[in-house]
Amino acid sequence: MTLLIAGGTVIGPTGAIAADVLVDGETIAAVLAPGTGPSEGVEVVDASGKYVIPGGIDAHTHMELPFGGTAASDTFDTGTRAAAHGGTTTIIDFAVQRTGEVVHDGLAAWHAKADGNCHIDYAFHMILGGVDDDSLKAMDQLVADEGVTSFKLFMAYPGVFYSDDGQILRAMQKARDNGSMIMMHAENGIAIDVLVRQALARGETDPIYHGITRPEALEAEATHRAIALAEVAQDCPLYIVHLSASRALEHVAAARDAGRNVFAETCPQYLYLTLEDQLGAPGFEGAKWVCSTPLRSKHENHQRDLWRGLRSNDLAIVSTDHCPFCFKDQKELGVGDFSKIPNGIGGVEHRVDLVYQGVVDGKLSLERWVETISTTPARMFGLYPKKGVIAPGSDADIVLYDPNGRTRISVETHHMNMDHSAYEGYEIAGKVDTVLSRGEVIVSDGAYHGAKGRGRYLRRGLSSYLV
Ligand code: DUC
Ligand code: ZN
Ligand code: ZN
């Protein structure tokens, strides 16, 4: 089918232009001066008054992740359907190698969960829960044969996903050799576990102590250590995930100023939510916002600094770290002991809107909106130019965004498999209007036209940001 998206304003990293977009089958055929497209044999999609942007790419999700004695509540079916409603047309989820498990078995398990269930295209990073000779060899194979070109390590969660500095260094040296990216959960988990035990011994059991026992200093320290280890590994490409705090950002900025291959993402929860207002909500309510890294204090300048980091590109990407758990029966596992609350916030449906609100609030340009939610994730993780740009030959993953629309976020209307919303009642001065995935209109006029199983696995190349 040939579609002409007519009358809109196409936004890319280089600016906004009035243009029509011709879609032939699954790909973009041409970007045309307004009114110069074919008038016959095409179905016209009216984009007047709308922004026409490349579909969102959420580079950090955890569908069905077994964690904290339970599993993330969105399946690949429910989670990718919710993502589509919110203008995200690609996710990169984290396949998991548990400690003692064969890496390829972990990857196969993730393919089994996703295959035939996704509504949008998807790719995988690999979590390495055990760095040893076998998993180092597997890294080469995943890069060469499986289209998995990034590996997440944890400086937190001793006994679960944790790697020590020697293991991290070895994985970084391997990544330096094969061109892949090391993604780091940068928190000092050994020190955090001491603080957690001490807090519980004092009877400090409420959700807010999750945040208090994971202080900014321990994110900054781990971020600095990861950057130092990557330097020793001859400037191995390093990507800090879910960066939440000013001092960690300063370390990233200093490394980038020194010309290092260091990148970072933040997430909407750190841009909008706080330790006091959400995690510190009365009673057990704050459990809804237990995630790691934790929400930070509103009495410091984290949110101001994170928005600045997004403007300056010290923060390259906004991902969600979508890891939803229902309040009932899941978050409730931690009643009386915050350390048993499963860590995670769901937000895959709201990222495009929440970052757009930054444009409305004067914190980000339209171009940076598109870069941070789509173009840069595509480039960072080897999906560009198939994804992340409106250009001839690229997949026709396109969102029509209505700057005159309004979105009210609520559990009553969201599509994620969660019994609450982390952003309940938030009003966005904009709205996802129409979503195309590979040329197919999957969301329009508030109705869903997509289908489970239409999403395809994407083999990724190496990052475009490395030479
Ligand atoms: N942080 C979370 O909040 N959830 C899943 C894993 C992680 O690192
Ligand atoms: Zn993490
Ligand atoms: Zn994560």
GROMACS .gro file of C-alpha atoms and ligand atoms in nm:
model
  477
    1MET     CA    1   0.000   0.000   0.000
    2THR     CA    2   0.120   0.353  -0.077
    3LEU     CA    3   0.047   0.625   0.178
    4LEU     CA    4   0.104   0.997   0.159
    5ILE     CA    5   0.138   1.169   0.496
    6ALA     CA    6   0.048   1.519   0.386
    7GLY     CA    7   0.055   1.865   0.536
    8GLY     CA    8   0.262   1.801   0.847
    9THR     CA    9   0.588   1.934   0.990
   10VAL     CA   10   0.862   1.673   0.976
   11ILE     CA   11   1.098   1.693   1.274
   12GLY     CA   12   1.446   1.547   1.272
   13PRO     CA   13   1.769   1.618   1.459
   14THR     CA   14   1.860   1.887   1.206
   15GLY     CA   15   1.537   2.079   1.231
   16ALA     CA   16   1.173   2.109   1.133
   17ILE     CA   17   1.051   2.128   0.774
   18ALA     CA   18   0.711   2.140   0.611
   19ALA     CA   19   0.710   1.821   0.405
   20ASP     CA   20   0.495   1.532   0.286
   21VAL     CA   21   0.615   1.177   0.343
   22LEU     CA   22   0.553   0.908   0.083
   23VAL     CA   23   0.540   0.556   0.223
   24ASP     CA   24   0.565   0.256  -0.006
   25GLY     CA   25   0.493  -0.071   0.169
   26GLU     CA   26   0.710  -0.095   0.479
   27THR     CA   27   0.953   0.183   0.400
   28ILE     CA   28   0.971   0.555   0.337
   29ALA     CA   29   0.993   0.623  -0.037
   30ALA     CA   30   1.041   0.999  -0.035
   31VAL     CA   31   1.027   1.317   0.169
   32LEU     CA   32   0.865   1.572  -0.060
   33ALA     CA   33   0.798   1.943  -0.077
   34PRO     CA   34   0.440   1.999   0.040
   35GLY     CA   35   0.181   1.927  -0.227
   36THR     CA   36   0.422   1.768  -0.475
   37GLY     CA   37   0.335   1.404  -0.405
   38PRO     CA   38   0.117   1.181  -0.622
   39SER     CA   39  -0.255   1.259  -0.617
   40GLU     CA   40  -0.376   0.922  -0.741
   41GLY     CA   41  -0.315   0.567  -0.625
   42VAL     CA   42  -0.226   0.676  -0.273
   43GLU     CA   43  -0.410   0.682   0.055
   44VAL     CA   44  -0.368   1.026   0.209
   45VAL     CA   45  -0.312   1.064   0.583
   46ASP     CA   46  -0.388   1.422   0.684
   47ALA     CA   47  -0.106   1.550   0.906
   48SER     CA   48  -0.195   1.919   0.900
   49GLY     CA   49  -0.117   2.083   1.231
   50LYS     CA   50   0.082   1.778   1.342
   51TYR     CA   51   0.447   1.701   1.398
   52VAL     CA   52   0.568   1.404   1.193
   53ILE     CA   53   0.846   1.228   1.382
   54PRO     CA   54   1.031   0.897   1.361
   55GLY     CA   55   0.874   0.634   1.587
   56GLY     CA   56   1.006   0.626   1.940
   57ILE     CA   57   1.280   0.381   2.033
   58ASP     CA   58   1.287   0.279   2.398
   59ALA     CA   59   1.636   0.139   2.449
   60HIS     CA   60   1.576   0.008   2.801
   61THR     CA   61   1.283  -0.221   2.887
   62HIS     CA   62   1.237  -0.532   3.101
   63MET     CA   63   0.932  -0.723   2.981
   64GLU     CA   64   0.857  -1.031   3.195
   65LEU     CA   65   1.182  -0.988   3.391
   66PRO     CA   66   1.195  -1.231   3.685
   67PHE     CA   67   1.306  -1.005   3.971
   68GLY     CA   68   1.259  -0.965   4.345
   69GLY     CA   69   1.071  -1.292   4.386
   70THR     CA   70   0.819  -1.210   4.114
   71ALA     CA   71   0.824  -1.104   3.747
   72ALA     CA   72   0.765  -0.773   3.569
   73SER     CA   73   0.393  -0.760   3.499
   74ASP     CA   74   0.404  -0.664   3.130
   75THR     CA   75   0.455  -0.947   2.885
   76PHE     CA   76   0.601  -0.878   2.542
   77ASP     CA   77   0.239  -0.876   2.423
   78THR     CA   78   0.097  -0.624   2.671
   79GLY     CA   79   0.413  -0.415   2.697
   80THR     CA   80   0.472  -0.365   2.327
   81ARG     CA   81   0.103  -0.290   2.269
   82ALA     CA   82   0.121  -0.021   2.539
   83ALA     CA   83   0.442   0.113   2.386
   84ALA     CA   84   0.270   0.144   2.047
   85HIS     CA   85  -0.013   0.347   2.200
   86GLY     CA   86   0.246   0.589   2.331
   87GLY     CA   87   0.430   0.636   2.002
   88THR     CA   88   0.713   0.391   2.059
   89THR     CA   89   0.768   0.159   1.763
   90THR     CA   90   1.085  -0.022   1.873
   91ILE     CA   91   1.202  -0.151   2.209
   92ILE     CA   92   1.540  -0.289   2.307
   93ASP     CA   93   1.478  -0.530   2.593
   94PHE     CA   94   1.736  -0.695   2.818
   95ALA     CA   95   1.783  -1.068   2.775
   96VAL     CA   96   1.930  -1.215   3.092
   97GLN     CA   97   2.213  -1.456   3.164
   98ARG     CA   98   2.171  -1.548   3.530
   99THR     CA   99   2.478  -1.636   3.731
  100GLY     CA  100   2.580  -1.993   3.640
  101GLU     CA  101   2.366  -1.996   3.326
  102VAL     CA  102   2.495  -2.031   2.968
  103VAL     CA  103   2.466  -1.697   2.785
  104HIS     CA  104   2.309  -1.854   2.475
  105ASP     CA  105   2.045  -2.024   2.691
  106GLY     CA  106   1.951  -1.689   2.842
  107LEU     CA  107   1.922  -1.536   2.498
  108ALA     CA  108   1.714  -1.829   2.371
  109ALA     CA  109   1.479  -1.791   2.667
  110TRP     CA  110   1.424  -1.425   2.576
  111HIS     CA  111   1.356  -1.508   2.213
  112ALA     CA  112   1.101  -1.763   2.332
  113LYS     CA  113   0.923  -1.500   2.541
  114ALA     CA  114   0.916  -1.241   2.261
  115ASP     CA  115   0.878  -1.446   1.945
  116GLY     CA  116   0.524  -1.419   1.805
  117ASN     CA  117   0.411  -1.185   2.082
  118CYS     CA  118   0.536  -0.839   1.993
  119HIS     CA  119   0.325  -0.564   1.838
  120ILE     CA  120   0.627  -0.357   1.737
  121ASP     CA  121   0.984  -0.437   1.635
  122TYR     CA  122   1.227  -0.537   1.908
  123ALA     CA  123   1.592  -0.607   1.975
  124PHE     CA  124   1.793  -0.730   2.270
  125HIS     CA  125   2.082  -0.623   2.487
  126MET     CA  126   2.231  -0.900   2.702
  127ILE     CA  127   2.266  -0.882   3.080
  128LEU     CA  128   2.575  -1.072   3.188
  129GLY     CA  129   2.515  -1.210   3.537
  130GLY     CA  130   2.841  -1.402   3.533
  131VAL     CA  131   3.158  -1.289   3.359
  132ASP     CA  132   3.388  -1.587   3.300
  133ASP     CA  133   3.578  -1.745   3.011
  134ASP     CA  134   3.259  -1.891   2.860
  135SER     CA  135   3.054  -1.573   2.876
  136LEU     CA  136   3.344  -1.369   2.734
  137LYS     CA  137   3.356  -1.606   2.437
  138ALA     CA  138   2.979  -1.579   2.404
  139MET     CA  139   3.007  -1.200   2.379
  140ASP     CA  140   3.199  -1.240   2.052
  141GLN     CA  141   2.941  -1.482   1.919
  142LEU     CA  142   2.647  -1.260   2.008
  143VAL     CA  143   2.807  -0.963   1.832
  144ALA     CA  144   2.903  -1.164   1.523
  145ASP     CA  145   2.596  -1.386   1.482
  146GLU     CA  146   2.301  -1.273   1.691
  147GLY     CA  147   2.278  -0.896   1.642
  148VAL     CA  148   2.331  -0.838   2.014
  149THR     CA  149   2.596  -0.569   2.040
  150SER     CA  150   2.561  -0.433   2.392
  151PHE     CA  151   2.605  -0.596   2.733
  152LYS     CA  152   2.475  -0.477   3.067
  153LEU     CA  153   2.677  -0.529   3.384
  154PHE     CA  154   2.575  -0.450   3.740
  155MET     CA  155   2.784  -0.286   4.010
  156ALA     CA  156   2.474  -0.334   4.231
  157TYR     CA  157   2.268  -0.635   4.348
  158PRO     CA  158   2.540  -0.859   4.504
  159GLY     CA  159   2.435  -1.222   4.476
  160VAL     CA  160   2.195  -1.152   4.190
  161PHE     CA  161   2.349  -0.973   3.892
  162TYR     CA  162   2.661  -0.820   4.053
  163SER     CA  163   3.002  -0.822   3.881
  164ASP     CA  164   3.320  -0.729   4.067
  165ASP     CA  165   3.574  -0.485   3.924
  166GLY     CA  166   3.790  -0.762   3.779
  167GLN     CA  167   3.494  -0.914   3.596
  168ILE     CA  168   3.391  -0.572   3.471
  169LEU     CA  169   3.741  -0.502   3.343
  170ARG     CA  170   3.755  -0.832   3.156
  171ALA     CA  171   3.416  -0.773   2.992
  172MET     CA  172   3.523  -0.421   2.897
  173GLN     CA  173   3.843  -0.549   2.738
  174LYS     CA  174   3.635  -0.794   2.537
  175ALA     CA  175   3.393  -0.519   2.430
  176ARG     CA  176   3.688  -0.303   2.328
  177ASP     CA  177   3.808  -0.588   2.105
  178ASN     CA  178   3.476  -0.673   1.938
  179GLY     CA  179   3.336  -0.320   1.911
  180SER     CA  180   3.038  -0.368   2.138
  181MET     CA  181   2.909  -0.141   2.415
  182ILE     CA  182   2.918  -0.199   2.789
  183MET     CA  183   2.606  -0.069   2.964
  184MET     CA  184   2.650  -0.012   3.335
  185HIS     CA  185   2.415  -0.013   3.629
  186ALA     CA  186   2.638   0.217   3.831
  187GLU     CA  187   2.563   0.194   4.203
  188ASN     CA  188   2.797   0.059   4.471
  189GLY     CA  189   2.588  -0.243   4.569
  190ILE     CA  190   2.827  -0.371   4.838
  191ALA     CA  191   2.803  -0.045   5.034
  192ILE     CA  192   2.428  -0.018   4.967
  193ASP     CA  193   2.369  -0.363   5.118
  194VAL     CA  194   2.543  -0.252   5.440
  195LEU     CA  195   2.323   0.059   5.459
  196VAL     CA  196   2.011  -0.150   5.393
  197ARG     CA  197   2.094  -0.394   5.676
  198GLN     CA  198   2.166  -0.106   5.915
  199ALA     CA  199   1.841   0.072   5.828
  200LEU     CA  200   1.632  -0.241   5.876
  201ALA     CA  201   1.804  -0.308   6.211
  202ARG     CA  202   1.693   0.040   6.323
  203GLY     CA  203   1.335  -0.042   6.224
  204GLU     CA  204   1.341   0.184   5.917
  205THR     CA  205   1.122  -0.028   5.693
  206ASP     CA  206   0.914   0.220   5.486
  207PRO     CA  207   0.963   0.258   5.110
  208ILE     CA  208   1.145   0.592   5.147
  209TYR     CA  209   1.440   0.408   5.304
  210HIS     CA  210   1.496   0.240   4.968
  211GLY     CA  211   1.607   0.583   4.844
  212ILE     CA  212   1.787   0.687   5.160
  213THR     CA  213   2.002   0.371   5.157
  214ARG     CA  214   2.104   0.430   4.796
  215PRO     CA  215   2.264   0.777   4.831
  216GLU     CA  216   2.378   0.988   4.540
  217ALA     CA  217   2.742   0.946   4.650
  218LEU     CA  218   2.725   0.573   4.576
  219GLU     CA  219   2.589   0.632   4.226
  220ALA     CA  220   2.857   0.897   4.164
  221GLU     CA  221   3.133   0.671   4.299
  222ALA     CA  222   3.028   0.376   4.085
  223THR     CA  223   2.989   0.595   3.777
  224HIS     CA  224   3.339   0.732   3.830
  225ARG     CA  225   3.478   0.381   3.885
  226ALA     CA  226   3.310   0.248   3.571
  227ILE     CA  227   3.457   0.536   3.370
  228ALA     CA  228   3.804   0.463   3.515
  229LEU     CA  229   3.776   0.091   3.437
  230ALA     CA  230   3.668   0.170   3.080
  231GLU     CA  231   3.973   0.396   3.047
  232VAL     CA  232   4.199   0.111   3.159
  233ALA     CA  233   4.025  -0.108   2.900
  234GLN     CA  234   4.161   0.132   2.636
  235ASP     CA  235   3.852   0.353   2.621
  236CYS     CA  236   3.600   0.075   2.592
  237PRO     CA  237   3.262   0.224   2.490
  238LEU     CA  238   3.061   0.277   2.808
  239TYR     CA  239   2.694   0.368   2.844
  240ILE     CA  240   2.564   0.453   3.192
  241VAL     CA  241   2.201   0.345   3.228
  242HIS     CA  242   1.927   0.519   3.430
  243LEU     CA  243   2.148   0.805   3.548
  244SER     CA  244   1.955   0.987   3.820
  245ALA     CA  245   2.180   1.236   3.994
  246SER     CA  246   2.389   1.550   3.946
  247ARG     CA  247   2.726   1.418   4.062
  248ALA     CA  248   2.710   1.108   3.844
  249LEU     CA  249   2.630   1.338   3.553
  250GLU     CA  250   2.935   1.552   3.635
  251HIS     CA  251   3.157   1.245   3.598
  252VAL     CA  252   3.001   1.161   3.262
  253ALA     CA  253   3.038   1.520   3.143
  254ALA     CA  254   3.405   1.531   3.247
  255ALA     CA  255   3.478   1.207   3.061
  256ARG     CA  256   3.300   1.334   2.752
  257ASP     CA  257   3.488   1.665   2.770
  258ALA     CA  258   3.806   1.457   2.771
  259GLY     CA  259   3.696   1.293   2.447
  260ARG     CA  260   3.609   0.957   2.595
  261ASN     CA  261   3.359   0.703   2.456
  262VAL     CA  262   3.127   0.760   2.750
  263PHE     CA  263   2.751   0.801   2.705
  264ALA     CA  264   2.451   0.808   2.936
  265GLU     CA  265   2.074   0.792   2.950
  266THR     CA  266   1.824   0.916   3.201
  267CYS     CA  267   1.457   0.818   3.244
  268PRO     CA  268   1.133   1.018   3.283
  269GLN     CA  269   1.100   0.919   3.649
  270TYR     CA  270   1.418   1.112   3.734
  271LEU     CA  271   1.300   1.414   3.535
  272TYR     CA  272   0.962   1.442   3.709
  273LEU     CA  273   0.936   1.243   4.032
  274THR     CA  274   1.112   1.288   4.367
  275LEU     CA  275   1.218   1.108   4.683
  276GLU     CA  276   0.994   1.319   4.902
  277ASP     CA  277   0.679   1.351   4.692
  278GLN     CA  278   0.653   0.996   4.556
  279LEU     CA  279   0.884   0.753   4.740
  280GLY     CA  280   0.795   0.931   5.065
  281ALA     CA  281   0.419   0.907   5.012
  282PRO     CA  282   0.229   0.809   5.330
  283GLY     CA  283   0.218   0.451   5.449
  284PHE     CA  284   0.324   0.191   5.195
  285GLU     CA  285   0.210   0.399   4.894
  286GLY     CA  286   0.569   0.497   4.812
  287ALA     CA  287   0.638   0.137   4.704
  288LYS     CA  288   0.494   0.229   4.364
  289TRP     CA  289   0.806   0.436   4.302
  290VAL     CA  290   1.072   0.197   4.430
  291CYS     CA  291   1.323   0.163   4.149
  292SER     CA  292   1.701   0.160   4.118
  293THR     CA  293   1.870   0.396   4.081
  294PRO     CA  294   1.621   0.564   4.317
  295LEU     CA  295   1.426   0.888   4.286
  296ARG     CA  296   1.632   1.179   4.417
  297SER     CA  297   1.561   1.464   4.660
  298LYS     CA  298   1.368   1.766   4.540
  299HIS     CA  299   1.581   1.980   4.772
  300GLU     CA  300   1.880   1.928   4.544
  301ASN     CA  301   1.914   2.024   4.178
  302HIS     CA  302   1.903   1.686   4.009
  303GLN     CA  303   1.610   1.751   3.777
  304ARG     CA  304   1.745   2.086   3.665
  305ASP     CA  305   2.082   1.926   3.594
  306LEU     CA  306   1.933   1.628   3.409
  307TRP     CA  307   1.736   1.856   3.174
  308ARG     CA  308   2.056   2.055   3.117
  309GLY     CA  309   2.241   1.732   3.047
  310LEU     CA  310   1.980   1.642   2.786
  311ARG     CA  311   2.024   1.980   2.619
  312SER     CA  312   2.403   1.955   2.613
  313ASN     CA  313   2.410   1.586   2.504
  314ASP     CA  314   2.595   1.477   2.818
  315LEU     CA  315   2.275   1.277   2.848
  316ALA     CA  316   2.217   1.128   2.505
  317ILE     CA  317   1.894   0.935   2.548
  318VAL     CA  318   1.575   0.912   2.748
  319SER     CA  319   1.475   0.547   2.804
  320THR     CA  320   1.218   0.422   3.052
  321ASP     CA  321   1.379   0.126   3.233
  322HIS     CA  322   1.022  -0.003   3.202
  323CYS     CA  323   0.998  -0.269   3.475
  324PRO     CA  324   0.638  -0.268   3.597
  325PHE     CA  325   0.504  -0.441   3.906
  326CYS     CA  326   0.146  -0.428   4.031
  327PHE     CA  327   0.091  -0.280   4.374
  328LYS     CA  328  -0.127  -0.568   4.483
  329ASP     CA  329   0.067  -0.888   4.550
  330GLN     CA  330   0.388  -0.763   4.385
  331LYS     CA  331   0.494  -0.433   4.547
  332GLU     CA  332   0.316  -0.567   4.857
  333LEU     CA  333   0.589  -0.830   4.893
  334GLY     CA  334   0.781  -0.554   5.071
  335VAL     CA  335   0.526  -0.453   5.335
  336GLY     CA  336   0.731  -0.418   5.654
  337ASP     CA  337   1.066  -0.448   5.468
  338PHE     CA  338   1.147  -0.203   5.187
  339SER     CA  339   1.431  -0.425   5.065
  340LYS     CA  340   1.173  -0.684   4.951
  341ILE     CA  341   0.980  -0.442   4.730
  342PRO     CA  342   1.043  -0.541   4.366
  343ASN     CA  343   1.242  -0.261   4.203
  344GLY     CA  344   1.084  -0.102   3.900
  345ILE     CA  345   0.854   0.158   3.748
  346GLY     CA  346   0.642   0.113   3.436
  347GLY     CA  347   0.646   0.391   3.179
  348VAL     CA  348   0.697   0.253   2.830
  349GLU     CA  349   0.368   0.411   2.721
  350HIS     CA  350   0.447   0.764   2.838
  351ARG     CA  351   0.807   0.842   2.743
  352VAL     CA  352   0.734   1.026   2.415
  353ASP     CA  353   0.473   1.243   2.591
  354LEU     CA  354   0.677   1.310   2.906
  355VAL     CA  355   0.981   1.425   2.710
  356TYR     CA  356   0.758   1.634   2.483
  357GLN     CA  357   0.630   1.812   2.794
  358GLY     CA  358   0.990   1.927   2.838
  359VAL     CA  359   0.959   2.102   2.501
  360VAL     CA  360   0.636   2.272   2.612
  361ASP     CA  361   0.804   2.377   2.937
  362GLY     CA  362   1.096   2.533   2.748
  363LYS     CA  363   1.353   2.281   2.871
  364LEU     CA  364   1.427   2.108   2.541
  365SER     CA  365   1.406   2.190   2.172
  366LEU     CA  366   1.182   1.996   1.933
  367GLU     CA  367   1.495   1.862   1.767
  368ARG     CA  368   1.640   1.733   2.094
  369TRP     CA  369   1.303   1.572   2.173
  370VAL     CA  370   1.327   1.366   1.856
  371GLU     CA  371   1.696   1.295   1.907
  372THR     CA  372   1.667   1.177   2.265
  373ILE     CA  373   1.364   0.953   2.208
  374SER     CA  374   1.442   0.812   1.863
  375THR     CA  375   1.740   0.915   1.652
  376THR     CA  376   2.012   0.880   1.913
  377PRO     CA  377   1.891   0.542   2.045
  378ALA     CA  378   1.896   0.418   1.685
  379ARG     CA  379   2.251   0.543   1.634
  380MET     CA  380   2.376   0.439   1.975
  381PHE     CA  381   2.258   0.083   1.938
  382GLY     CA  382   2.317   0.000   1.572
  383LEU     CA  383   1.967   0.046   1.429
  384TYR     CA  384   2.032   0.358   1.220
  385PRO     CA  385   1.923   0.444   0.949
  386LYS     CA  386   1.668   0.162   0.936
  387LYS     CA  387   1.514   0.320   1.246
  388GLY     CA  388   1.527   0.664   1.404
  389VAL     CA  389   1.490   0.892   1.102
  390ILE     CA  390   1.238   0.998   0.841
  391ALA     CA  391   1.438   0.948   0.523
  392PRO     CA  392   1.403   0.750   0.199
  393GLY     CA  393   1.480   0.382   0.258
  394SER     CA  394   1.417   0.389   0.632
  395ASP     CA  395   1.143   0.182   0.787
  396ALA     CA  396   0.816   0.372   0.787
  397ASP     CA  397   0.794   0.389   1.168
  398ILE     CA  398   0.626   0.727   1.198
  399VAL     CA  399   0.431   0.911   1.465
  400LEU     CA  400   0.195   1.200   1.400
  401TYR     CA  401   0.205   1.408   1.716
  402ASP     CA  402  -0.060   1.668   1.789
  403PRO     CA  403   0.078   1.972   1.975
  404ASN     CA  404  -0.278   2.094   2.024
  405GLY     CA  405  -0.398   1.771   2.182
  406ARG     CA  406  -0.386   1.682   2.550
  407THR     CA  407  -0.299   1.360   2.726
  408ARG     CA  408  -0.405   1.279   3.080
  409ILE     CA  409  -0.205   0.989   3.221
  410SER     CA  410  -0.404   0.749   3.436
  411VAL     CA  411  -0.437   0.385   3.529
  412GLU     CA  412  -0.794   0.419   3.399
  413THR     CA  413  -0.673   0.478   3.044
  414HIS     CA  414  -0.324   0.332   3.012
  415HIS     CA  415  -0.257   0.002   2.836
  416MET     CA  416   0.028  -0.130   3.051
  417ASN     CA  417  -0.047  -0.431   3.267
  418MET     CA  418  -0.026  -0.238   3.594
  419ASP     CA  419  -0.284  -0.162   3.861
  420HIS     CA  420  -0.152   0.190   3.917
  421SER     CA  421   0.030   0.462   3.725
  422ALA     CA  422   0.354   0.621   3.840
  423TYR     CA  423   0.232   0.941   3.670
  424GLU     CA  424  -0.134   0.935   3.777
  425GLY     CA  425  -0.308   1.261   3.687
  426TYR     CA  426  -0.017   1.411   3.489
  427GLU     CA  427  -0.138   1.631   3.205
  428ILE     CA  428   0.069   1.653   2.887
  429ALA     CA  429   0.014   1.945   2.648
  430GLY     CA  430   0.038   1.720   2.341
  431LYS     CA  431  -0.092   1.388   2.216
  432VAL     CA  432   0.010   1.089   2.009
  433ASP     CA  433  -0.234   1.103   1.719
  434THR     CA  434  -0.136   0.834   1.471
  435VAL     CA  435   0.132   0.562   1.481
  436LEU     CA  436   0.272   0.374   1.184
  437SER     CA  437   0.493   0.070   1.224
  438ARG     CA  438   0.664  -0.037   0.902
  439GLY     CA  439   0.400   0.142   0.697
  440GLU     CA  440   0.103  -0.002   0.882
  441VAL     CA  441  -0.124   0.234   1.074
  442ILE     CA  442  -0.145   0.066   1.415
  443VAL     CA  443  -0.292   0.357   1.615
  444SER     CA  444  -0.531   0.622   1.483
  445ASP     CA  445  -0.824   0.820   1.622
  446GLY     CA  446  -0.767   0.662   1.962
  447ALA     CA  447  -0.824   0.314   1.817
  448TYR     CA  448  -0.578   0.028   1.800
  449HIS     CA  449  -0.528  -0.156   1.470
  450GLY     CA  450  -0.206  -0.347   1.540
  451ALA     CA  451  -0.171  -0.714   1.621
  452LYS     CA  452   0.030  -0.941   1.842
  453GLY     CA  453   0.309  -1.112   1.648
  454ARG     CA  454   0.358  -0.846   1.379
  455GLY     CA  455   0.671  -0.713   1.551
  456ARG     CA  456   1.003  -0.846   1.418
  457TYR     CA  457   1.333  -0.920   1.585
  458LEU     CA  458   1.601  -0.668   1.482
  459ARG     CA  459   1.962  -0.777   1.452
  460ARG     CA  460   2.164  -0.475   1.550
  461GLY     CA  461   2.496  -0.351   1.419
  462LEU     CA  462   2.764  -0.167   1.616
  463SER     CA  463   2.711   0.182   1.753
  464SER     CA  464   2.739   0.466   1.500
  465TYR     CA  465   2.910   0.685   1.759
  466LEU     CA  466   3.238   0.495   1.753
  467VAL     CA  467   3.517   0.517   1.499
  468DUC     N1  468   1.637  -0.125   3.821
  468DUC     C1  469   1.505  -0.134   3.841
  468DUC     O1  470   1.445  -0.043   3.898
  468DUC     N2  471   1.441  -0.245   3.798
  468DUC     C2  472   1.503  -0.349   3.725
  468DUC     C3  473   1.648  -0.350   3.728
  468DUC     C4  474   1.711  -0.223   3.766
  468DUC     O2  475   1.828  -0.206   3.750
  469ZN      ZN  476   1.980  -0.120   3.618
  470ZN      ZN  477   1.693  -0.173   3.378
   0.00000   0.00000   0.00000
